[in-house]
mmCIF file of C-alpha atoms in Angstrom:
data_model
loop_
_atom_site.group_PDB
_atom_site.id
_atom_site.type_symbol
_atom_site.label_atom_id
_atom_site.label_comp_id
_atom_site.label_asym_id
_atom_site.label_seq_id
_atom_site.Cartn_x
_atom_site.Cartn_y
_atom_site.Cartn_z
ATOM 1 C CA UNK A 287 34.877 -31.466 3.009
ATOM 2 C CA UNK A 288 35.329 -27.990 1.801
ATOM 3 C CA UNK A 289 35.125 -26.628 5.358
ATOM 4 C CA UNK A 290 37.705 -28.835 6.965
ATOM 5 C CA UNK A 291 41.085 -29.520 7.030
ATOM 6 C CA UNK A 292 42.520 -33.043 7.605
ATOM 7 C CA UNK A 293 45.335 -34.493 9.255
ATOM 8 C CA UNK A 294 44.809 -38.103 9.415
ATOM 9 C CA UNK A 295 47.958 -40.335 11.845
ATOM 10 C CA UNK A 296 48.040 -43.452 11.767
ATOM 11 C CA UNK A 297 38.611 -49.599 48.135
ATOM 12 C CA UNK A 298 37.834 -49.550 52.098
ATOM 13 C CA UNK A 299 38.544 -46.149 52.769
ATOM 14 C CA UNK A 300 37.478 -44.238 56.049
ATOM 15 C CA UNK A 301 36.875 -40.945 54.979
ATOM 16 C CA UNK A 302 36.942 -39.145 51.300
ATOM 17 C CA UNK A 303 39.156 -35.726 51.828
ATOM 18 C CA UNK A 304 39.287 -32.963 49.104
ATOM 19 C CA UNK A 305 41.856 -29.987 48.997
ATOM 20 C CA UNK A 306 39.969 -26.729 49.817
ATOM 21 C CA UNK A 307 43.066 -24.052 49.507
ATOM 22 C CA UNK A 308 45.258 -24.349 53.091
ATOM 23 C CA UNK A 309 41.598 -26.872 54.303
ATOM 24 C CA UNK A 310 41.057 -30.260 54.115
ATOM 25 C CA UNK A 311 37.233 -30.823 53.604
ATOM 26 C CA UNK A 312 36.682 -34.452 54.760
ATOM 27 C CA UNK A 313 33.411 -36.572 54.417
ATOM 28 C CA UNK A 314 32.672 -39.361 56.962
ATOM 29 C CA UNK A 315 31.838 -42.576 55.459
ATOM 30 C CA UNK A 316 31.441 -46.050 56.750
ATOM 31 C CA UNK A 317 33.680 -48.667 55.962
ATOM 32 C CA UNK A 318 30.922 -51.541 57.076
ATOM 33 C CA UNK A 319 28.194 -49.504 54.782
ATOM 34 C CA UNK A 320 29.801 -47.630 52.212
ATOM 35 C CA UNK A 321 28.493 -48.548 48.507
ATOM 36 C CA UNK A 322 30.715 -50.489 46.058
ATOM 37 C CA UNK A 323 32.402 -47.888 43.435
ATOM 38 C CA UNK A 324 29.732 -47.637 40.211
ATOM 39 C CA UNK A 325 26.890 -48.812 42.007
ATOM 40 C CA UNK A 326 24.075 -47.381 41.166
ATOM 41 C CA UNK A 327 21.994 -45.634 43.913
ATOM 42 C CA UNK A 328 18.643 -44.810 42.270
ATOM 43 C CA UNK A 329 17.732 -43.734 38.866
ATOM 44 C CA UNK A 330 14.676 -41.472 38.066
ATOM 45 C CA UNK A 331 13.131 -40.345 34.115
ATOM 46 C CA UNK A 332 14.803 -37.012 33.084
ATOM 47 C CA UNK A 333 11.886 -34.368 33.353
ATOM 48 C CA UNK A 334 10.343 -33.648 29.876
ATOM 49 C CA UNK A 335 12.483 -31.140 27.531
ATOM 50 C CA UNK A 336 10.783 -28.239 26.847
ATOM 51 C CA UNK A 337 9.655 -27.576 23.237
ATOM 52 C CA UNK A 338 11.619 -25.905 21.124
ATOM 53 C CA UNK A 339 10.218 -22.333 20.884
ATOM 54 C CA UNK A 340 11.016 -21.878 24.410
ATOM 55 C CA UNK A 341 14.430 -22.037 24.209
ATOM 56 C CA UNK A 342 16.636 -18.945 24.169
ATOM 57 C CA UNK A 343 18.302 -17.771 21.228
ATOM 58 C CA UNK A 344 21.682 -19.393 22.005
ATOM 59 C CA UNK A 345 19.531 -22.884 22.105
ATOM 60 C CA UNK A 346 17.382 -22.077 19.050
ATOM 61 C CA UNK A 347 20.684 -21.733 17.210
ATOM 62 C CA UNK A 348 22.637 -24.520 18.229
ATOM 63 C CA UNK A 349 19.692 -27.164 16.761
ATOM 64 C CA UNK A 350 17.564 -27.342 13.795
ATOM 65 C CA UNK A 351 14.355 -27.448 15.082
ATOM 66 C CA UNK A 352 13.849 -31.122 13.530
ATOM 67 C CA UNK A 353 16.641 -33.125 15.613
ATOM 68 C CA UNK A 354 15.988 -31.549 18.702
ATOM 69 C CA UNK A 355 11.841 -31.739 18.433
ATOM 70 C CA UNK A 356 12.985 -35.669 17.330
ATOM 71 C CA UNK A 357 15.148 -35.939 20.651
ATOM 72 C CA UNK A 358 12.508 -34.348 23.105
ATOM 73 C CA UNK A 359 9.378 -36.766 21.489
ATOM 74 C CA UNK A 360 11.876 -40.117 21.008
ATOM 75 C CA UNK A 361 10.158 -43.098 22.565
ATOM 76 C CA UNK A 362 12.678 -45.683 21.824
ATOM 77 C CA UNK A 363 15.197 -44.796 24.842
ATOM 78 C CA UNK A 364 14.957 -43.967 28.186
ATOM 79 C CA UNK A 365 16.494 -41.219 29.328
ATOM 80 C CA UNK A 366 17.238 -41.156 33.257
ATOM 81 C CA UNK A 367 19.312 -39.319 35.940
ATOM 82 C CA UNK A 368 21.088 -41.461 38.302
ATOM 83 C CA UNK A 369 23.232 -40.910 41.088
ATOM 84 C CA UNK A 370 25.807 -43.297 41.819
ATOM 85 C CA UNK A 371 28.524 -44.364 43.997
ATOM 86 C CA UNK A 372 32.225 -42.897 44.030
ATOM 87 C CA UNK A 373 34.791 -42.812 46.830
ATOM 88 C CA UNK A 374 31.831 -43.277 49.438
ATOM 89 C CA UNK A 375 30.028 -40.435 47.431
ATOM 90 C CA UNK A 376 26.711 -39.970 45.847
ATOM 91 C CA UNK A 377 27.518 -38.390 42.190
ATOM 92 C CA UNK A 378 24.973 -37.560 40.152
ATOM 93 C CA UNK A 379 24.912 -37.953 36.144
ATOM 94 C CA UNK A 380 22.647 -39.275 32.962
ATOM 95 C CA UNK A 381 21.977 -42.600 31.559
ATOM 96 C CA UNK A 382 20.470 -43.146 28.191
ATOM 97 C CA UNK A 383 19.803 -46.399 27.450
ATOM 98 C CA UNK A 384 17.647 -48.412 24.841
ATOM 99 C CA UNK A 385 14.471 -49.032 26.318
ATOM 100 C CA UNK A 386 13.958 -52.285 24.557
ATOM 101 C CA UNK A 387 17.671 -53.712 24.425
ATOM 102 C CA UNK A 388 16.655 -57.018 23.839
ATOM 103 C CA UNK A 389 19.591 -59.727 24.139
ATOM 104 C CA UNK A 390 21.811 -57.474 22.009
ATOM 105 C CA UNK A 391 25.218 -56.471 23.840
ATOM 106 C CA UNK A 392 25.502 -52.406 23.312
ATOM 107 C CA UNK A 393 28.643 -50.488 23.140
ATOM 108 C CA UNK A 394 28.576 -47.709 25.487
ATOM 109 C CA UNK A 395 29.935 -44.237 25.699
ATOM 110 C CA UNK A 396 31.210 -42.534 28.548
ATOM 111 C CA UNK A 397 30.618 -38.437 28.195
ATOM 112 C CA UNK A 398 32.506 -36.203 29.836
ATOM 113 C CA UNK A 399 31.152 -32.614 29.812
ATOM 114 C CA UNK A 400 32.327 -29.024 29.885
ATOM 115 C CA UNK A 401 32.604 -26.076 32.396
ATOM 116 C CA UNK A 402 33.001 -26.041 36.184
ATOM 117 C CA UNK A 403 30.646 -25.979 39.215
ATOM 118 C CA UNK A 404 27.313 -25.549 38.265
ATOM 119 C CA UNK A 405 28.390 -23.979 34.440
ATOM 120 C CA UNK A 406 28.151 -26.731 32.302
ATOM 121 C CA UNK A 407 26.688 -28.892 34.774
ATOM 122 C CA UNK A 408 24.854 -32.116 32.721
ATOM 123 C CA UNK A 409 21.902 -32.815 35.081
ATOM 124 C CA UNK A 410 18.913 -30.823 34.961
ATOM 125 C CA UNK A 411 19.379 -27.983 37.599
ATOM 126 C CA UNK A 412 15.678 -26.737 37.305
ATOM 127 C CA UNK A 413 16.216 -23.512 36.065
ATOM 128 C CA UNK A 414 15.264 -22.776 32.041
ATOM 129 C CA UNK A 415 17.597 -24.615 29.498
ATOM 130 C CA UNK A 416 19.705 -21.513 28.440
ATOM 131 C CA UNK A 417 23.162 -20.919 27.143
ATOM 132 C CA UNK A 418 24.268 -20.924 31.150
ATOM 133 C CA UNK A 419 22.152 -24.124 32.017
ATOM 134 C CA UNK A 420 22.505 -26.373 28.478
ATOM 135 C CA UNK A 421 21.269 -29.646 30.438
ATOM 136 C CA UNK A 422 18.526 -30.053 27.738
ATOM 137 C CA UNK A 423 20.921 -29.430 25.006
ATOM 138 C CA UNK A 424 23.302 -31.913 26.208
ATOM 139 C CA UNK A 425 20.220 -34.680 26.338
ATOM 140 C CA UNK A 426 19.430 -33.652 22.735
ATOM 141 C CA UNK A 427 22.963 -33.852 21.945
ATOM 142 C CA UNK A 428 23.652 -36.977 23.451
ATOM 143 C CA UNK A 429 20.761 -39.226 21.927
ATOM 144 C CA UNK A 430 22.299 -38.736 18.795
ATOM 145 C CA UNK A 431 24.842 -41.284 19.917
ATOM 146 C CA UNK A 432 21.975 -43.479 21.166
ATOM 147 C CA UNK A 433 20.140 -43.594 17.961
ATOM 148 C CA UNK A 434 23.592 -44.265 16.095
ATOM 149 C CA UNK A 435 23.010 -47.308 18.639
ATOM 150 C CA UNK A 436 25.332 -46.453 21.814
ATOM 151 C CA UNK A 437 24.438 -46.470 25.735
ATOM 152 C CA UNK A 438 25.177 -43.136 26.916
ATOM 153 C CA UNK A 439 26.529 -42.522 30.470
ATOM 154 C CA UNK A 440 27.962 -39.118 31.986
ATOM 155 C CA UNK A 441 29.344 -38.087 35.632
ATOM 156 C CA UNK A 442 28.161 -34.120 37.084
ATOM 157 C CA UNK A 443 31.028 -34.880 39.404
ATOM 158 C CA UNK A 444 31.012 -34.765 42.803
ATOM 159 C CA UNK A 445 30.960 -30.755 43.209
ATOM 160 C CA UNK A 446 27.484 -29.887 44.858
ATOM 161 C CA UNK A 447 25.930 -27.637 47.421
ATOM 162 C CA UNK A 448 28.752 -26.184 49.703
ATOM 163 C CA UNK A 449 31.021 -28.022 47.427
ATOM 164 C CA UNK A 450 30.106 -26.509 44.146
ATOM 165 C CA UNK A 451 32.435 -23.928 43.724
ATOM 166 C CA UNK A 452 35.391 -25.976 44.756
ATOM 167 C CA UNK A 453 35.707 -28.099 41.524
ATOM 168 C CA UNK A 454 39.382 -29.100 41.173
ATOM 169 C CA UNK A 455 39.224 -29.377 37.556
ATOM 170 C CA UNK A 456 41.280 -32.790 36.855
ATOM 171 C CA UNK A 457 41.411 -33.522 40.523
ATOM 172 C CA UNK A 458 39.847 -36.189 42.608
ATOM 173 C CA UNK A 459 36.423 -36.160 40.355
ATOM 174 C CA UNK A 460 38.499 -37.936 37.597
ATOM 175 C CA UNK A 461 37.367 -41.109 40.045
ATOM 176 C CA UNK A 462 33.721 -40.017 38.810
ATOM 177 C CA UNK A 463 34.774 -40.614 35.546
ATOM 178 C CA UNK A 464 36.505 -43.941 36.377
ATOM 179 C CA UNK A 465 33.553 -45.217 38.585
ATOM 180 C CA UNK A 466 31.358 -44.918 35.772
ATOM 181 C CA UNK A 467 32.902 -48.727 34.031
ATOM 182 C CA UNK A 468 31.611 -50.623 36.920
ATOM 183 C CA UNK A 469 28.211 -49.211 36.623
ATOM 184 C CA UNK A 470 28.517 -49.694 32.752
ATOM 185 C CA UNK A 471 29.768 -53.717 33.515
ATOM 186 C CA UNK A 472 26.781 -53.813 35.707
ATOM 187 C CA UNK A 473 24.210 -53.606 33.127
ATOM 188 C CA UNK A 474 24.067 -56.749 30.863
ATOM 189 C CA UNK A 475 22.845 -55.347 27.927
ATOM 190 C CA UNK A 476 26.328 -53.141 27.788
ATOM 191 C CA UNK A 477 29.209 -55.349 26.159
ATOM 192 C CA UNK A 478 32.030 -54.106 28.092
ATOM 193 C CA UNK A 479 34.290 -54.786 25.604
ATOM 194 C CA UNK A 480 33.194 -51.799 23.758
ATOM 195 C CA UNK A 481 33.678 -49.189 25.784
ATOM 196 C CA UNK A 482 34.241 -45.360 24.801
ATOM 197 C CA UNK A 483 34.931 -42.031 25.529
ATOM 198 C CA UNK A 484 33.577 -38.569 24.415
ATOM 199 C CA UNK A 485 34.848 -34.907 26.377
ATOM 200 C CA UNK A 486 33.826 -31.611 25.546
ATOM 201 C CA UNK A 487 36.067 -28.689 26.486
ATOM 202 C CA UNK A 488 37.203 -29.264 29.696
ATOM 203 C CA UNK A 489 35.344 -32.622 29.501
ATOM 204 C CA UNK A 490 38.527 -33.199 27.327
ATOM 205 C CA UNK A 491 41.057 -32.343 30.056
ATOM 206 C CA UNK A 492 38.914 -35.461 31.949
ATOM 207 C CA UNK A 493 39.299 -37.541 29.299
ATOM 208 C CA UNK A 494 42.903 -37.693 28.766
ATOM 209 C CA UNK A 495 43.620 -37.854 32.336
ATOM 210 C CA UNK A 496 41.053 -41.064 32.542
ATOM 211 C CA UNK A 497 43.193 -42.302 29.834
ATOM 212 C CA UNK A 498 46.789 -41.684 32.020
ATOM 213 C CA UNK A 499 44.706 -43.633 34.492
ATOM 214 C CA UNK A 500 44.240 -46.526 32.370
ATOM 215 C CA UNK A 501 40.300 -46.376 32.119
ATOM 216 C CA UNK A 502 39.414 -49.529 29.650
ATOM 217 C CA UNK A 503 38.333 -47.244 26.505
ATOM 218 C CA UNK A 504 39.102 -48.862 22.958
ATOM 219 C CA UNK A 505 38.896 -45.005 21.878
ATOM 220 C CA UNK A 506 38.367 -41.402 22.698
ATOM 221 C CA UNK A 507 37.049 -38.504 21.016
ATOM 222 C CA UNK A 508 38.117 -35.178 21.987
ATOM 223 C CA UNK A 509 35.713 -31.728 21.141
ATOM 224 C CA UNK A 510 37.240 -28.658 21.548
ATOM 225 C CA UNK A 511 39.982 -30.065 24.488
ATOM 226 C CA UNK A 512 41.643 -28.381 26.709
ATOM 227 C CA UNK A 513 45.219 -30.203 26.662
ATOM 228 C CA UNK A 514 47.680 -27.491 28.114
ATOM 229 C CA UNK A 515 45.935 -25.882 31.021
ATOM 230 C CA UNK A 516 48.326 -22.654 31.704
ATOM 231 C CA UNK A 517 48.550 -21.488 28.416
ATOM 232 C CA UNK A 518 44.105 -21.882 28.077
ATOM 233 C CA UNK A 519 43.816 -19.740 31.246
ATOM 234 C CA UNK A 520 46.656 -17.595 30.709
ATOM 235 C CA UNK A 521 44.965 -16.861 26.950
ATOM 236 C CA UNK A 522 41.433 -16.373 28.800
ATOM 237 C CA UNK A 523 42.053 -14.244 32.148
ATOM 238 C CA UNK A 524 39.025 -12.408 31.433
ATOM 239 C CA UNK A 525 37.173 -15.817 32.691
ATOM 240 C CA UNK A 526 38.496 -15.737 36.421
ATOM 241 C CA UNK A 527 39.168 -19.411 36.269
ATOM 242 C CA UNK A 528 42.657 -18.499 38.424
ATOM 243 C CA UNK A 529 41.033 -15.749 40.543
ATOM 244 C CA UNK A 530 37.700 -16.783 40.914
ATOM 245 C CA UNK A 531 34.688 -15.908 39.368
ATOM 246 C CA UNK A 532 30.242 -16.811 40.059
ATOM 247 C CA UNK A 533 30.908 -20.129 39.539
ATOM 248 C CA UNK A 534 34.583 -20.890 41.211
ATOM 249 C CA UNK A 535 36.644 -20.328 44.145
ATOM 250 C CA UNK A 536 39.569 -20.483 41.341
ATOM 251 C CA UNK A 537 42.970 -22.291 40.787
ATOM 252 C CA UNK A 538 44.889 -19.657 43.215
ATOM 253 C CA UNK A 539 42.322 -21.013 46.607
ATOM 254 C CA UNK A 540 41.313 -24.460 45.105
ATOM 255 C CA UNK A 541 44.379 -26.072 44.425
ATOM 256 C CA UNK A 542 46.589 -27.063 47.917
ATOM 257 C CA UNK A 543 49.614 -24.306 48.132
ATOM 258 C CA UNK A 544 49.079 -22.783 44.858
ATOM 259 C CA UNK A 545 51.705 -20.660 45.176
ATOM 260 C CA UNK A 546 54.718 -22.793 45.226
ATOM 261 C CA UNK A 547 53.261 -25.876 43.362
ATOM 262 C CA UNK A 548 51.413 -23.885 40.599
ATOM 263 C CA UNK A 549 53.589 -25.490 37.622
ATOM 264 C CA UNK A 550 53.008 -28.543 39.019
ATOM 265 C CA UNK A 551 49.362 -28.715 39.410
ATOM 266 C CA UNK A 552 49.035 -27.053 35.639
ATOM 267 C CA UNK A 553 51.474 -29.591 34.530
ATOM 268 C CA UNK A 554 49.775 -32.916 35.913
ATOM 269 C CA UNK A 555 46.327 -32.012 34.065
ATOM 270 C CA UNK A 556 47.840 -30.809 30.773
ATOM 271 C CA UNK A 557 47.758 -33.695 28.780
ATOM 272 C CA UNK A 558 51.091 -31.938 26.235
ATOM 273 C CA UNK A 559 53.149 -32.938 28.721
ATOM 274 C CA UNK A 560 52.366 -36.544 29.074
ATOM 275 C CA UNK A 561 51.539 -37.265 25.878
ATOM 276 C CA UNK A 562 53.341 -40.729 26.097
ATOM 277 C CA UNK A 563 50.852 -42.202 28.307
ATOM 278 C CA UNK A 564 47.802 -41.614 25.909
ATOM 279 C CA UNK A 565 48.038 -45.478 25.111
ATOM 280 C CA UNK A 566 44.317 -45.018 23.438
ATOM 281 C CA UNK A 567 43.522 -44.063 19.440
ATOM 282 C CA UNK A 568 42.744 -40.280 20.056
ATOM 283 C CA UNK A 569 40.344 -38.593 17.475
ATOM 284 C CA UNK A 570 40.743 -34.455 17.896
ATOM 285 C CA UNK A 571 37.963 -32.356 16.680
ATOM 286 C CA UNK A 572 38.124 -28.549 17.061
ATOM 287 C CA UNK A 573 36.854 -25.549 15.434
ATOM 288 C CA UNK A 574 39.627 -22.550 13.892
ATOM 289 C CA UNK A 575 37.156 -20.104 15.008
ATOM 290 C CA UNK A 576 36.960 -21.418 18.617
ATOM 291 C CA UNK A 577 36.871 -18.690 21.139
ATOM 292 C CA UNK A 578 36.720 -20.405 23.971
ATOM 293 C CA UNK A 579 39.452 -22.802 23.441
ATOM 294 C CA UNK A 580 42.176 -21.734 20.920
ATOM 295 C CA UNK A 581 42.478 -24.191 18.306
ATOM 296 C CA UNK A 582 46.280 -24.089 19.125
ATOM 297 C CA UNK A 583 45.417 -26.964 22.124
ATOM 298 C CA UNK A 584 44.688 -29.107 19.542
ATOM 299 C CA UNK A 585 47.220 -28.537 17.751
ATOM 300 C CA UNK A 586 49.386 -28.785 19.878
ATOM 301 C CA UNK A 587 48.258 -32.188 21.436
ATOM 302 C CA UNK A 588 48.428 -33.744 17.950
ATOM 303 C CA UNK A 589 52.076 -32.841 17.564
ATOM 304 C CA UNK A 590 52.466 -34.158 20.847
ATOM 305 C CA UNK A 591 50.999 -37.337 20.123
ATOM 306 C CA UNK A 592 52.745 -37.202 16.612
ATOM 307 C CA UNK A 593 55.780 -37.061 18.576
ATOM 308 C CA UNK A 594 55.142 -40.144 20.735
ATOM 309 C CA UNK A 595 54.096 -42.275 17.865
ATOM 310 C CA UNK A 596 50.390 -42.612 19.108
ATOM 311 C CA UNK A 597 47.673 -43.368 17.049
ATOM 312 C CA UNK A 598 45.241 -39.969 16.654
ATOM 313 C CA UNK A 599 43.178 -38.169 14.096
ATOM 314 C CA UNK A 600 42.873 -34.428 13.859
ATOM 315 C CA UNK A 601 40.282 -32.488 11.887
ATOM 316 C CA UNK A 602 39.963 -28.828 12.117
ATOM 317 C CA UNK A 603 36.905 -27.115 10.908
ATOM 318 C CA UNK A 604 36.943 -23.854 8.915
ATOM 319 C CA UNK A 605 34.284 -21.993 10.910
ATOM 320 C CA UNK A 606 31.598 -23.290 14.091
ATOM 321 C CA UNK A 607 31.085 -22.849 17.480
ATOM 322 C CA UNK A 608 33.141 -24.453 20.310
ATOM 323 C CA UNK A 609 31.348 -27.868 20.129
ATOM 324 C CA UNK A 610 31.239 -27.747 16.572
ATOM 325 C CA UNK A 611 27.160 -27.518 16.193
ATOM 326 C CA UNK A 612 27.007 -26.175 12.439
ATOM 327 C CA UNK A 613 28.916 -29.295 11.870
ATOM 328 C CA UNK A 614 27.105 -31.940 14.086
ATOM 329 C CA UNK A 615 26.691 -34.404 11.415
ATOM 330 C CA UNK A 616 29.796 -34.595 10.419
ATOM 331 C CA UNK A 617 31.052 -34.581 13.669
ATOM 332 C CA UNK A 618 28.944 -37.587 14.629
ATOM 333 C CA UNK A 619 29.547 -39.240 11.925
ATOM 334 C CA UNK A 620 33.586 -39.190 12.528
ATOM 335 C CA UNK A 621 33.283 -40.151 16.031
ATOM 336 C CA UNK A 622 31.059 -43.141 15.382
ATOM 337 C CA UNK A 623 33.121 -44.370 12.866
ATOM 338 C CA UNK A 624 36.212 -43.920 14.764
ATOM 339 C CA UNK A 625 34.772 -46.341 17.163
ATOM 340 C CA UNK A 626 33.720 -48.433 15.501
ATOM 341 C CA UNK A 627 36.782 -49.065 13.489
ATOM 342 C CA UNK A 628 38.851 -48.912 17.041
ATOM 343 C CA UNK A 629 36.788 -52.461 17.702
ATOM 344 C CA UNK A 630 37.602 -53.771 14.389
ATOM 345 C CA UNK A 631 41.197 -53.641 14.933
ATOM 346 C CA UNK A 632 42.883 -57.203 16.021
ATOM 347 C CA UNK A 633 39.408 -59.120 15.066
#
């Protein structure tokens, strides 16, 4: 791998209440009506990808026009956006799934994706797939791990319409993520003994946190993680993430009394700090070049887990993009393998 370098270690609830700043936005449910966490709600076939030569540059460059003209025509899966239950809420997200599974038992892959509000948002907003709105990317991207022979299922979280721009970023919405292993175990072609998880970005800020929460994963895969929180924002204050920006209220009006509990908001999603409760074989995949996330969070969070004893591979590429496109295949190939040999282990 001349590009790489390795470092190989071996619920009745009433009412559903966010933190808006100094408000409490509560939802209404019904105890006598409300939905059964994972359940899904209704399901409908992702609208068609567009063809490749209407993409924008940023898209045209992140696939070879083979594998993503190979995604958009595939017949064998179906791709669908469901919305499900969480907390008494109706989350949207994806499901790919084989469309023939026959009596086979599939492993499964949760995703957990990028950005905030509607930035990095998964399910197809309507607007053309560009570098803002990657939805179609993120299909293309994720049927990979289908045709390596994985279900696929991803949470938008529960930000949307008035809500959008409230997203607590490792808040409440990590119930999203955990919500999504009942509707996995409610399928019976899914074997829910071989359950995963993939984040990207701040996707991998989700992940670890679904791991402190004891989600039943055999293994994770991390892309470009965010695992100390301060220093990413303090390193990126041209992004507003703190102040606010289009797409967020920010940190300072999101999270409840920011201004005396700051350390200890930054603290309980920055995954550094806690790296003793990441009980799950962690694989960390990050590029040197990465400008969004500094390659320092990963290292960092492998010397944490180093430090802990935990079980984790790190591989940091020479040169790519933040979710490592020019080196897809490998990439793929280390995460599927990584699974797969996380199964193996004790049979």
């Amino acid at each position: 791998m001349k590009n790489a370098i390795v470092l190989i270690c071996v619920g009745l609830m009433g009412s559903v209440a966010g933190a808006y700043g100094d408000q409490v936005h509560v939802i209404e449910t019904s105890a006598a009506t409300q939905e059964p966490d994972g359940r899904i709600l209704n399901s409908k076939p992702w609208a068609a990808l567009p063809n490749f030569e209407s993409l924008d540059d940023f898209g045209r460059n992140y696939f070879p026009r083979g594998v993503y003209e190979e995604a958009r025509t595939q017949k064998e899966f179906d791709v669908l956006e469901i919305t499900y239950a969480s907390d008494g809420l109706p989350v949207r997200g994806m499901l790919i799934k084989p469309k023939a599974p026959s009596r086979r038992k599939w492993p499964a892959i949760i995703f957990n994706r990028g950005g905030n509000g509607v930035l990095g948002r998964i399910t197809d907003s309507g607007e053309a797939c560009c570098r803002v709105n990657t939805s179609c990317l993120d299909v293309a991207d994720l049927y990979l791990f289908a045709k390596a022979g994985f279900v696929v299922i991803a949470s938008d979280y529960r930000y949307q319409g008035v809500t959008v721009k409230r997203d607590e970023w490792g808040g409440a919405e990590i119930d999203d993520v955990l919500n999504l292993v009942p509707a996995l175990k409610s399928f019976d072609y899914v074997d829910p003994e071989r359950l995963y998880m993939l984040g990207l970005s701040r996707g991998g800020t989700m992940t670890y946190l679904a791991i402190k929460r004891g989600i039943p994963v055999k293994a994770a895969a991390v892309i470009g993680g965010v695992t100390d929180v301060k220093a990413w924002v303090d390193a990126r204050p041209e992004m507003g993430i703190v102040s606010g920006n289009e797409y967020t209220d920010g940190f300072a009006k999101i999270w409840p009394d920011y201004e005396h509990r700051a350390e200890e908001h930054y603290r309980a999603r920055s995954a550094v700090y806690w790296a003793d409760q990441i009980n799950v074989p962690v694989l960390i995949l990050h590029s040197r070049t990465d400008r969004m996330v500094p390659v320092t969070q990963a290292l960092r969070m492998a010397e944490a887990l180093q430090e802990k004893g935990k079980v984790y591979a790190l591989r940091i590429y020479e040169r790519d993009g933040h979710p490592l496109p020019r080196n897809r295949d490998d990439r793929n190939r280390m995460i599927v393998d990584w699974f797969n040999r996380a199964s193996q282990v004790g049979q």
